[in-house]
XYZ file of C-alpha atoms in Angstrom:
440
model
C 0.000 0.000 0.000
C 1.325 3.461 -0.870
C 2.480 5.917 1.769
C 0.867 9.389 1.494
C 2.831 12.423 2.734
C 1.285 15.885 2.797
C 3.421 18.802 1.578
C 2.823 22.568 1.873
C 2.077 23.113 -1.792
C 2.087 21.493 -5.240
C 5.115 19.215 -5.663
C 7.061 20.506 -8.679
C 10.120 18.258 -8.528
C 11.324 15.007 -6.927
C 14.963 13.960 -7.283
C 16.701 10.854 -5.932
C 20.296 10.873 -4.734
C 22.402 8.438 -6.798
C 24.329 7.190 -3.749
C 23.040 4.987 -0.883
C 20.899 5.378 1.215
C 19.077 6.883 -1.832
C 17.343 9.788 -0.106
C 15.170 12.033 -2.249
C 14.641 15.798 -2.381
C 11.127 17.191 -2.795
C 10.541 20.786 -3.958
C 7.148 22.109 -2.884
C 6.076 25.643 -1.998
C 8.975 27.591 -0.432
C 10.775 24.546 0.986
C 12.943 21.652 -0.029
C 12.454 18.525 2.081
C 14.863 15.608 2.118
C 13.231 12.252 2.833
C 14.781 8.861 3.526
C 13.577 5.910 1.514
C 11.107 4.777 4.183
C 10.702 7.922 6.283
C 7.280 9.517 6.722
C 8.790 12.753 8.030
C 11.484 14.881 6.330
C 14.972 14.166 7.687
C 16.180 17.601 6.579
C 14.629 20.855 5.361
C 16.046 23.805 3.381
C 13.704 26.753 3.862
C 15.776 29.879 3.161
C 13.521 30.893 0.268
C 11.373 34.066 0.235
C 9.058 32.536 -2.344
C 8.587 29.229 -4.163
C 11.566 26.892 -4.597
C 11.907 24.924 -7.820
C 13.748 21.903 -9.201
C 15.981 20.808 -6.295
C 18.494 18.480 -7.958
C 21.258 16.337 -6.486
C 24.771 16.175 -7.840
C 25.856 12.643 -8.880
C 27.982 12.183 -5.737
C 25.013 13.100 -3.517
C 26.915 15.850 -1.637
C 25.460 18.992 -3.207
C 21.951 20.135 -4.028
C 21.034 22.993 -6.368
C 17.657 24.736 -6.562
C 16.016 27.577 -8.485
C 13.514 30.002 -7.030
C 10.653 32.362 -7.860
C 12.808 35.440 -7.175
C 15.336 34.454 -9.879
C 18.331 33.387 -7.801
C 19.890 29.917 -7.857
C 21.156 28.425 -4.615
C 23.654 25.683 -3.986
C 23.431 23.731 -0.728
C 25.730 21.270 0.988
C 23.656 18.280 2.141
C 25.257 18.391 5.602
C 24.789 22.164 6.091
C 21.880 24.588 6.341
C 22.840 27.869 4.678
C 23.495 28.070 0.914
C 27.141 27.595 -0.106
C 26.726 29.721 -3.222
C 24.106 31.980 -4.746
C 24.007 32.683 -8.483
C 22.219 35.891 -9.533
C 21.635 36.821 -13.152
C 18.144 35.726 -14.113
C 15.544 38.492 -13.960
C 12.568 36.186 -13.468
C 11.743 32.854 -11.838
C 14.160 29.961 -12.444
C 12.215 26.731 -12.973
C 15.031 24.500 -14.151
C 18.534 23.886 -12.768
C 20.933 20.961 -12.885
C 24.576 19.908 -12.818
C 26.641 19.165 -15.899
C 28.348 15.805 -15.695
C 31.766 17.350 -14.875
C 30.225 18.299 -11.450
C 31.707 21.852 -11.510
C 29.163 23.663 -13.657
C 25.440 24.309 -13.359
C 22.936 25.003 -16.131
C 19.696 26.896 -15.584
C 16.624 28.087 -17.470
C 14.274 30.863 -16.452
C 11.052 32.678 -17.233
C 13.206 35.480 -18.717
C 13.612 33.133 -21.764
C 17.355 32.622 -21.125
C 19.424 29.457 -20.579
C 22.582 30.068 -18.566
C 25.723 28.211 -17.573
C 27.416 28.874 -14.201
C 30.788 28.057 -12.701
C 30.455 26.638 -9.162
C 33.914 27.515 -7.698
C 33.801 31.201 -8.680
C 29.963 31.579 -8.590
C 30.062 33.416 -11.934
C 28.077 33.156 -15.152
C 30.044 31.484 -17.952
C 27.630 31.976 -20.828
C 24.007 33.001 -21.350
C 21.892 31.880 -24.310
C 18.748 33.870 -25.124
C 17.356 31.824 -27.977
C 14.003 30.682 -26.588
C 11.024 32.997 -27.091
C 9.003 31.821 -24.084
C 9.454 30.435 -20.560
C 12.165 27.772 -20.175
C 10.572 25.154 -17.941
C 12.620 21.967 -18.269
C 16.118 20.746 -19.020
C 18.650 17.970 -18.605
C 22.394 17.410 -19.002
C 24.195 14.756 -21.024
C 25.897 12.033 -18.990
C 28.265 11.281 -21.864
C 29.501 14.771 -22.718
C 30.200 17.257 -19.919
C 29.589 20.261 -22.212
C 26.160 19.331 -23.516
C 22.833 20.270 -21.939
C 19.278 20.539 -23.230
C 16.430 22.916 -22.396
C 12.752 22.778 -23.318
C 10.496 25.798 -23.485
C 6.878 26.880 -23.839
C 7.832 28.201 -27.327
C 7.346 24.514 -28.465
C 11.083 23.908 -29.019
C 13.796 21.824 -27.414
C 17.305 23.231 -27.848
C 20.595 21.412 -27.456
C 23.462 23.608 -26.257
C 27.196 22.954 -26.203
C 29.145 25.054 -23.688
C 31.989 25.415 -26.220
C 29.833 27.251 -28.755
C 28.066 30.615 -28.709
C 24.784 29.326 -30.142
C 22.579 26.267 -29.770
C 23.715 23.218 -31.717
C 20.301 21.747 -32.486
C 16.669 22.803 -32.307
C 13.852 20.275 -32.195
C 10.257 21.338 -32.844
C 7.975 19.481 -30.412
C 4.727 21.158 -31.490
C 3.329 21.905 -27.995
C 4.704 23.757 -24.947
C 7.463 21.460 -23.645
C 6.950 20.359 -20.019
C 9.740 17.812 -19.613
C 12.838 16.539 -21.442
C 14.935 13.479 -20.826
C 18.122 12.049 -22.348
C 18.798 8.324 -22.448
C 22.027 7.322 -20.618
C 23.743 6.660 -23.978
C 23.045 10.255 -25.014
C 21.685 9.144 -28.383
C 17.940 9.404 -27.759
C 15.986 12.369 -26.422
C 12.446 12.214 -25.036
C 10.293 15.340 -24.863
C 6.850 15.719 -23.290
C 4.382 18.485 -23.980
C 0.651 18.684 -24.580
C -0.698 15.134 -24.755
C 2.364 13.866 -26.574
C 5.539 12.053 -25.564
C 8.006 12.126 -28.460
C 11.278 10.251 -28.896
C 14.009 11.834 -31.052
C 17.272 10.483 -32.418
C 19.897 13.103 -31.538
C 22.619 11.367 -33.566
C 20.509 11.678 -36.727
C 20.145 15.409 -36.217
C 16.944 15.278 -34.205
C 14.893 12.866 -36.305
C 11.497 11.909 -34.812
C 11.439 8.174 -34.048
C 8.090 7.780 -32.348
C 5.231 9.935 -31.080
C 3.144 8.525 -28.226
C -0.345 9.805 -27.497
C -1.515 7.690 -24.580
C -2.577 10.457 -22.170
C -5.650 12.606 -22.599
C -4.298 15.656 -20.753
C -0.950 17.451 -20.621
C 2.049 15.234 -19.847
C 4.058 16.924 -17.082
C 6.969 14.630 -16.197
C 9.159 11.830 -17.520
C 11.604 9.374 -16.024
C 13.558 6.235 -16.939
C 14.194 3.132 -14.870
C 17.751 2.106 -13.964
C 18.212 -0.329 -16.877
C 16.695 2.035 -19.469
C 14.127 -0.649 -20.429
C 11.123 1.310 -19.171
C 10.040 4.905 -19.728
C 7.519 6.458 -17.321
C 5.341 9.498 -17.994
C 3.026 11.309 -15.577
C 0.173 13.565 -16.620
C -2.598 15.884 -15.461
C -5.026 13.084 -16.334
C -3.906 11.415 -13.035
C -2.152 8.528 -14.783
C 1.422 7.271 -14.854
C 2.044 5.242 -17.999
C 4.947 2.814 -18.267
C 6.313 2.120 -21.760
C 8.719 -0.527 -22.953
C 11.617 1.277 -24.644
C 11.976 -1.512 -27.193
C 8.432 -1.411 -28.577
C 7.121 1.900 -27.076
C 3.927 0.098 -26.125
C 2.248 0.816 -22.764
C 3.050 -2.185 -20.567
C 1.557 -0.849 -17.326
C -0.391 2.059 -15.906
C -0.984 3.492 -12.405
C -3.708 5.950 -11.565
C -3.715 8.458 -8.742
C -6.157 10.712 -6.889
C -5.276 14.029 -8.573
C -3.187 15.529 -11.362
C 0.477 14.555 -11.380
C 3.238 17.175 -11.572
C 6.384 15.178 -10.841
C 7.595 11.628 -10.525
C 10.855 9.808 -9.745
C 12.140 6.257 -9.476
C 14.793 5.190 -6.969
C 18.135 4.055 -8.477
C 17.272 0.373 -7.902
C 13.643 0.735 -9.116
C 12.488 -0.204 -5.629
C 10.485 2.961 -4.943
C 8.275 5.163 -7.127
C 7.436 8.627 -5.773
C 4.747 10.788 -7.381
C 4.061 14.452 -6.522
C 0.593 15.891 -7.127
C -1.045 19.290 -7.513
C -2.770 19.013 -4.108
C 0.601 18.751 -2.347
C 0.427 15.019 -1.634
C 3.460 12.781 -2.122
C 2.550 9.209 -2.992
C 5.328 6.695 -2.253
C 5.037 3.105 -3.469
C 7.556 0.409 -2.566
C 8.062 -2.757 -4.512
C 7.473 -5.960 -2.574
C 10.674 -7.900 -1.855
C 10.752 -10.865 -4.198
C 10.142 -14.171 -2.450
C 12.782 -16.826 -2.954
C 11.507 -19.365 -5.414
C 11.703 -23.013 -4.466
C 14.773 -24.534 -6.129
C 13.391 -28.016 -6.747
C 10.228 -27.464 -8.686
C 9.006 -30.861 -9.892
C 9.137 -31.127 -13.615
C 5.585 -31.510 -14.868
C 4.977 -34.634 -16.842
C 2.891 -34.127 -19.966
C -0.764 -34.909 -19.309
C -2.211 -38.297 -20.262
C -4.322 -36.752 -23.007
C -1.197 -35.605 -24.884
C -0.282 -39.279 -25.302
C -3.677 -40.498 -26.482
C -4.540 -37.451 -28.572
C -3.853 -39.155 -31.902
C -5.327 -42.568 -31.087
C -8.717 -41.883 -32.642
C -7.424 -40.034 -35.696
C -8.610 -41.503 -38.970
C -6.081 -41.091 -41.778
C -7.347 -39.188 -44.791
C -6.627 -40.058 -48.383
C -3.725 -37.630 -48.809
C -2.118 -38.567 -45.477
C 1.142 -40.466 -45.539
C 1.088 -43.019 -42.731
C 4.341 -43.843 -40.976
C 4.154 -47.241 -39.322
C 5.392 -47.445 -35.773
C 8.560 -49.540 -35.422
C 7.854 -52.741 -33.486
C 10.031 -53.049 -30.432
C 11.726 -56.426 -30.247
C 11.628 -58.032 -26.842
C 14.603 -60.309 -26.210
C 14.179 -63.626 -24.420
C 16.038 -64.201 -21.176
C 18.654 -66.522 -22.750
C 19.219 -64.021 -25.589
C 19.896 -61.256 -23.078
C 22.331 -63.500 -21.208
C 24.085 -64.501 -24.445
C 24.284 -60.834 -25.375
C 26.040 -60.077 -22.090
C 28.347 -63.180 -22.437
C 27.001 -65.013 -19.368
C 27.425 -68.566 -20.757
C 26.585 -70.646 -17.672
C 23.475 -68.626 -16.880
C 22.310 -68.821 -20.512
C 22.633 -72.612 -20.355
C 20.712 -72.685 -17.051
C 17.948 -70.581 -18.614
C 17.358 -73.075 -21.454
C 17.440 -76.074 -19.096
C 14.348 -74.849 -17.267
C 11.380 -77.250 -17.707
C 9.185 -75.245 -20.152
C 11.996 -74.869 -22.678
C 13.719 -78.240 -22.021
C 10.483 -80.235 -22.367
C 8.484 -78.358 -24.997
C 11.084 -76.623 -27.187
C 14.228 -78.759 -26.921
C 15.439 -77.240 -30.203
C 16.021 -73.952 -28.340
C 18.161 -75.702 -25.715
C 20.212 -77.440 -28.404
C 20.551 -74.197 -30.390
C 21.985 -72.399 -27.363
C 24.426 -75.277 -26.762
C 25.498 -75.044 -30.401
C 25.984 -71.258 -30.088
C 28.078 -71.708 -26.940
C 30.207 -74.327 -28.737
C 30.650 -71.916 -31.672
C 31.842 -69.250 -29.241
C 34.197 -71.723 -27.560
C 32.595 -71.290 -24.145
C 30.604 -74.554 -23.988
C 33.172 -76.411 -21.858
C 33.291 -73.677 -19.231
C 29.466 -73.457 -19.221
C 29.191 -77.226 -18.563
C 31.891 -77.337 -15.898
C 31.566 -76.603 -12.196
C 28.069 -78.011 -11.706
C 26.642 -79.914 -8.734
C 25.113 -83.405 -8.680
C 21.565 -82.221 -9.416
C 22.580 -80.073 -12.437
C 24.839 -82.810 -13.925
C 21.940 -85.245 -13.534
C 19.683 -82.803 -15.403
C 22.193 -82.380 -18.243
C 22.777 -86.116 -18.684
C 19.030 -86.823 -18.612
C 18.465 -84.316 -21.401
C 21.369 -85.587 -23.547
C 20.488 -89.315 -23.092
C 16.905 -88.612 -24.032
C 17.488 -86.404 -27.098
C 20.754 -87.734 -28.590
C 18.870 -90.334 -30.577
C 16.909 -87.666 -32.454
C 18.681 -87.200 -35.802
C 18.284 -83.413 -35.828
C 20.055 -83.063 -32.435
C 22.637 -85.891 -32.710
C 25.600 -83.859 -34.139
C 25.462 -81.249 -31.346
C 24.564 -83.543 -28.458
C 27.347 -86.046 -29.244
C 29.837 -83.184 -28.757
C 28.088 -82.195 -25.521
C 28.125 -85.785 -24.256
C 31.859 -86.030 -25.037
C 32.574 -82.855 -23.070
C 30.438 -83.942 -20.063
C 32.185 -87.319 -19.996
C 35.593 -85.569 -20.153
C 34.802 -83.083 -17.412
C 33.004 -85.388 -14.956
C 35.091 -88.635 -15.501
C 37.066 -88.092 -12.235
C 33.878 -88.082 -10.142
C 32.323 -91.268 -11.564
C 31.429 -93.646 -8.739
C 30.780 -90.877 -6.194
C 27.084 -90.500 -6.950
C 24.617 -93.311 -7.679
C 22.233 -90.896 -9.461
C 24.876 -89.600 -11.905
C 26.224 -93.112 -12.516
C 22.735 -94.283 -13.425
C 22.451 -91.453 -16.005
C 25.840 -92.387 -17.536
C 24.572 -95.956 -18.011
C 21.387 -94.645 -19.670
C 23.542 -92.543 -22.022
C 25.624 -95.599 -22.877
C 22.478 -97.586 -23.711
C 21.164 -94.691 -25.891
C 24.407 -94.543 -27.879
């Protein structure tokens, strides 16, 4: 839920410090309040203004704050002090826009006397004054890439780009409505201007070519800001809405609405807080919820049953080309054992009653395969009384069948060779040897 803070007058500017703890300065009425990220009360106040204070802006290092005023003077404050460090006099009317150039030692300003000026902080003197606008100068920004470049927007419908090294403006862009806010992308290549119901994006590197014109508000757009990654552009308007655009497609991806008309808005450097200032003097502060840690081991969802059976009922049409499903071959137990070279176990598998009694040809075929591999002797060896009895029974019974004779004679020879030393130790085995002799 948003925090509401009441100010003394309409909030004309909100500016976040770029260094932790990311305090923000709010210009409203004749005061500048400094708030902490979560504070409901100001932690510091600058109130040495006779009349309204405008556009309090932090320097990048967060140590200095500059502000314009209704009486035409510009004041520079140290964050830790109370009284102004410097005062710059030269404008004859109210100064609505001030800011630091990126070299930190110069200030630019724009006033209702139609002039845009550049000031030197150490000596508190005016470096250059440009009087090219033909109406109030109400917004401006400095380039982060080039310390000599700054931009001002005016109610004469133009945005002018100035270079401190030249005597005249370098570029003039015609917005078409009184310009309320300007913004440069961090790269310095794109410029956004807001005025009337329009937000327009210009390519500075192509000489101020219009890239896109957005008309998503139905009243004057008063303020612009970018998020920290430059992926989102925010605009606030008198129609009480803040629109959020994607800077890749320039489509509106989100929108907030507020109680009254919006004059200023700012995002904290980590996009954690959005502060909106309104015409009725209320500050609306929204904080983003901390993201909950996602569970690491999310179970992978198996596809639903219906995805498997979806095509079962499909009837092929005439022009369909049917691909038959390959039939999976299931190997028998003895085939698997032969495949993994387990000779003894393969022989055991084919001596089990169902195979031995009903498909003796399988048993004989496996014996033949083992003989071909040269592992028949080792498969026959090392057996106990019961297994030798089983082998001899099978051989004595089947050796007389012509189709098995060639293989089983070899098997009988091997059994006789292997188990000759143990003849006479077991009556059962001896009886089987006699039966084999009779069969032969």
